[in-house]
């Protein structure tokens, strides 16, 4: 259970960082920048909630457990260029996969 929650936390942290970066560097569409900033903080909150639920298990470090099946989608979102491509990578691909994982 701790590893599973650690995986969820890892993805939420990735989304926090990714959307936060886009909010800082995006200037093409102010509405998208504002949305990314708000959603970045929302994902940080999710990560914080998951961190609070991780049980201590001997020999297990669930805080660094990447979600291997979602890692390619995270990397594809990181590599996306342009507002439309970025939003598609996160909102049409990564988040639905994460919702299915939950």
Coordinates of N, CA, C and O in Angstrom, one line a residue, residues 12-87:
X12 N 1.8 13.0 -8.8 CA 1.3 14.3 -8.4 C 2.4 15.4 -8.3 O 2.2 16.5 -8.7
X13 N 3.6 15.0 -7.8 CA 4.7 15.9 -7.7 C 5.2 16.3 -9.1 O 5.6 17.4 -9.4
X14 N 5.2 15.3 -10.0 CA 5.6 15.6 -11.4 C 4.7 16.6 -12.0 O 5.1 17.5 -12.7
X15 N 3.4 16.4 -11.8 CA 2.4 17.3 -12.4 C 2.5 18.7 -11.7 O 2.4 19.7 -12.4
X16 N 2.8 18.8 -10.4 CA 3.0 20.1 -9.8 C 4.2 20.8 -10.4 O 4.1 22.0 -10.8
X17 N 5.3 20.1 -10.6 CA 6.5 20.7 -11.2 C 6.3 21.1 -12.7 O 6.7 22.2 -13.1
X18 N 5.7 20.2 -13.4 CA 5.5 20.4 -14.8 C 4.5 21.6 -15.1 O 4.9 22.5 -15.8
X19 N 3.4 21.6 -14.5 CA 2.4 22.7 -14.7 C 3.0 24.0 -14.1 O 2.7 25.1 -14.7
X20 N 3.7 23.9 -13.0 CA 4.3 25.1 -12.4 C 5.3 25.7 -13.4 O 5.4 27.0 -13.5
X21 N 6.1 24.9 -14.0 CA 7.1 25.4 -15.0 C 6.4 26.0 -16.1 O 6.8 27.1 -16.6
X22 N 5.4 25.4 -16.6 CA 4.6 26.0 -17.8 C 4.0 27.3 -17.4 O 3.9 28.2 -18.2
X23 N 3.5 27.4 -16.2 CA 2.9 28.7 -15.7 C 4.0 29.8 -15.7 O 3.7 30.9 -15.9
X24 N 5.2 29.4 -15.3 CA 6.3 30.4 -15.3 C 6.8 30.8 -16.7 O 7.2 31.9 -16.9
X25 N 6.8 29.9 -17.6 CA 7.4 30.1 -18.9 C 6.5 30.4 -20.0 O 6.9 30.8 -21.1
X26 N 5.2 30.1 -19.8 CA 4.2 30.3 -20.9 C 3.7 31.7 -21.0 O 3.5 32.3 -20.0
X27 N 3.7 32.2 -22.2 CA 3.2 33.6 -22.3 C 2.3 33.7 -23.6 O 1.8 34.8 -23.9
X28 N 2.1 32.6 -24.3 CA 1.3 32.6 -25.5 C -0.2 32.9 -25.1 O -0.9 33.6 -25.8
X29 N -0.7 32.2 -24.1 CA -2.1 32.2 -23.8 C -2.3 32.4 -22.3 O -2.1 31.5 -21.5
X30 N -2.6 33.7 -21.9 CA -2.7 34.0 -20.4 C -3.6 33.1 -19.7 O -3.4 32.8 -18.5
X31 N -4.7 32.7 -20.3 CA -5.7 31.8 -19.7 C -5.1 30.4 -19.3 O -5.3 29.9 -18.3
X32 N -4.3 29.9 -20.3 CA -3.6 28.6 -20.0 C -2.6 28.8 -18.9 O -2.4 27.8 -18.1
X33 N -1.9 29.9 -18.9 CA -0.9 30.1 -17.8 C -1.6 30.1 -16.4 O -1.1 29.5 -15.5
X34 N -2.7 30.9 -16.3 CA -3.4 30.9 -15.1 C -4.0 29.6 -14.7 O -3.9 29.2 -13.5
X35 N -4.5 28.8 -15.6 CA -5.0 27.5 -15.3 C -3.8 26.6 -14.9 O -4.0 25.8 -13.9
X36 N -2.7 26.6 -15.5 CA -1.6 25.7 -15.1 C -1.1 26.1 -13.7 O -0.8 25.2 -12.9
X37 N -1.1 27.4 -13.4 CA -0.6 27.8 -12.1 C -1.6 27.3 -11.0 O -1.1 26.7 -10.0
X38 N -2.9 27.4 -11.2 CA -3.9 26.9 -10.3 C -3.8 25.4 -10.1 O -3.8 24.8 -9.0
X39 N -3.7 24.7 -11.3 CA -3.7 23.2 -11.2 C -2.4 22.7 -10.6 O -2.3 21.7 -10.0
X40 N -1.3 23.5 -10.8 CA 0.0 23.1 -10.2 C -0.1 23.0 -8.7 O 0.3 22.0 -8.1
X41 N -0.7 24.0 -8.1 CA -0.9 24.1 -6.7 C -1.9 23.0 -6.2 O -1.7 22.4 -5.2
X42 N -2.8 22.6 -7.0 CA -3.8 21.6 -6.7 C -3.0 20.2 -6.6 O -3.3 19.4 -5.7
X43 N -2.2 20.0 -7.6 CA -1.4 18.7 -7.6 C -0.4 18.7 -6.5 O -0.1 17.6 -5.9
X44 N 0.2 19.8 -6.1 CA 1.0 19.9 -4.9 C 0.3 19.5 -3.6 O 0.8 18.7 -2.8
X45 N -1.0 19.9 -3.5 CA -1.8 19.6 -2.4 C -2.1 18.1 -2.4 O -2.0 17.4 -1.4
X46 N -2.4 17.5 -3.6 CA -2.6 16.0 -3.7 C -1.3 15.3 -3.2 O -1.5 14.3 -2.4
X47 N -0.2 15.7 -3.6 CA 1.1 15.1 -3.2 C 1.3 15.2 -1.7 O 1.7 14.2 -1.1
X48 N 0.9 16.3 -1.2 CA 1.0 16.5 0.3 C 0.1 15.5 1.0 O 0.4 14.9 2.0
X49 N -1.1 15.4 0.5 CA -2.1 14.5 1.1 C -1.6 13.0 1.0 O -1.7 12.3 2.0
X50 N -1.1 12.6 -0.1 CA -0.6 11.3 -0.2 C 0.6 11.0 0.7 O 0.7 10.0 1.3
X51 N 1.5 12.0 0.8 CA 2.6 11.9 1.7 C 2.2 11.6 3.1 O 2.8 10.9 3.9
X52 N 1.1 12.2 3.5 CA 0.6 12.0 4.9 C 0.0 10.7 5.1 O -0.2 10.2 6.3
X53 N -0.3 10.0 4.0 CA -0.9 8.6 4.2 C 0.1 7.5 4.0 O -0.3 6.3 4.2
X54 N 1.3 7.8 3.7 CA 2.2 6.7 3.4 C 2.6 6.1 4.8 O 3.1 6.7 5.7
X55 N 2.4 4.8 4.9 CA 2.8 4.0 6.1 C 4.3 3.7 6.1 O 4.9 3.5 5.1
X56 N 4.8 3.7 7.3 CA 6.3 3.4 7.4 C 6.4 1.9 7.4 O 5.8 1.1 8.2
X57 N 7.2 1.4 6.4 CA 7.4 0.0 6.2 C 8.9 -0.2 6.2 O 9.6 0.4 5.5
X58 N 9.4 -1.2 7.0 CA 10.8 -1.4 7.1 C 11.4 -1.7 5.7 O 10.9 -2.6 5.0
X59 N 12.5 -1.0 5.3 CA 13.2 -1.3 4.1 C 12.4 -0.8 2.8 O 12.8 -1.1 1.7
X60 N 11.4 0.0 3.0 CA 10.6 0.6 1.9 C 10.7 2.1 1.9 O 10.5 2.7 2.9
X61 N 11.1 2.7 0.8 CA 11.1 4.1 0.6 C 10.1 4.5 -0.4 O 10.4 4.7 -1.6
X62 N 8.8 4.5 -0.1 CA 7.7 4.8 -1.1 C 7.7 6.2 -1.6 O 7.1 6.5 -2.6
X63 N 8.5 7.1 -1.0 CA 8.5 8.5 -1.4 C 9.2 8.7 -2.7 O 9.1 9.7 -3.4
X64 N 10.0 7.7 -3.1 CA 10.8 7.9 -4.3 C 10.3 6.8 -5.4 O 11.1 6.6 -6.3
X65 N 9.2 6.2 -5.2 CA 8.7 5.2 -6.1 C 8.1 5.9 -7.4 O 7.0 6.4 -7.3
X66 N 8.8 5.8 -8.5 CA 8.1 6.4 -9.7 C 7.0 5.5 -10.2 O 7.1 4.3 -10.0
X67 N 6.0 6.0 -10.8 CA 5.0 5.3 -11.4 C 5.4 4.9 -12.8 O 5.3 5.6 -13.7
X68 N 6.1 3.7 -12.8 CA 6.7 3.3 -14.1 C 5.8 3.3 -15.3 O 6.2 3.6 -16.4
X69 N 4.6 2.9 -15.1 CA 3.6 2.8 -16.2 C 3.2 4.2 -16.7 O 2.8 4.4 -17.8
X70 N 3.3 5.2 -15.8 CA 2.9 6.6 -16.1 C 4.1 7.4 -16.5 O 4.0 8.5 -17.0
X71 N 5.3 7.0 -16.2 CA 6.5 7.7 -16.4 C 6.7 8.1 -17.9 O 7.0 9.3 -18.2
X72 N 6.3 7.3 -18.9 CA 6.4 7.7 -20.3 C 5.5 8.8 -20.6 O 5.8 9.7 -21.4
X73 N 4.3 8.9 -20.0 CA 3.4 10.0 -20.2 C 3.9 11.2 -19.6 O 3.7 12.3 -20.2
X74 N 4.5 11.1 -18.4 CA 5.1 12.3 -17.8 C 6.2 12.9 -18.7 O 6.3 14.1 -18.9
X75 N 7.1 12.0 -19.2 CA 8.2 12.4 -20.1 C 7.7 13.0 -21.4 O 8.2 14.0 -21.9
X76 N 6.6 12.4 -21.9 CA 6.0 13.0 -23.1 C 5.5 14.4 -22.9 O 5.6 15.3 -23.7
X77 N 4.9 14.6 -21.7 CA 4.4 15.9 -21.4 C 5.5 16.9 -21.2 O 5.5 18.1 -21.6
X78 N 6.6 16.4 -20.6 CA 7.8 17.3 -20.4 C 8.4 17.7 -21.7 O 8.9 18.8 -21.9
X79 N 8.3 16.8 -22.7 CA 8.9 17.1 -24.0 C 8.0 17.9 -24.9 O 8.5 18.4 -26.0
X80 N 6.8 18.1 -24.5 CA 5.8 18.8 -25.4 C 6.2 20.2 -25.5 O 6.6 20.9 -24.6
X81 N 6.0 20.7 -26.8 CA 6.3 22.1 -27.1 C 5.0 22.8 -27.6 O 4.3 22.2 -28.4
X82 N 4.7 24.0 -27.1 CA 3.5 24.7 -27.6 C 2.4 24.4 -26.6 O 2.2 23.3 -26.1
X83 N 1.6 25.4 -26.4 CA 0.5 25.3 -25.5 C -0.5 24.2 -25.8 O -0.8 23.4 -24.9
X84 N -0.9 24.1 -27.0 CA -1.9 23.0 -27.4 C -1.3 21.6 -27.1 O -2.0 20.8 -26.5
X85 N -0.1 21.4 -27.6 CA 0.5 20.1 -27.4 C 0.7 19.8 -25.9 O 0.5 18.7 -25.5
X86 N 1.1 20.8 -25.1 CA 1.3 20.6 -23.7 C 0.0 20.2 -23.0 O 0.0 19.3 -22.2
X87 N -1.0 21.0 -23.3 CA -2.3 20.8 -22.7 C -2.9 19.4 -23.1 O -3.5 18.7 -22.2

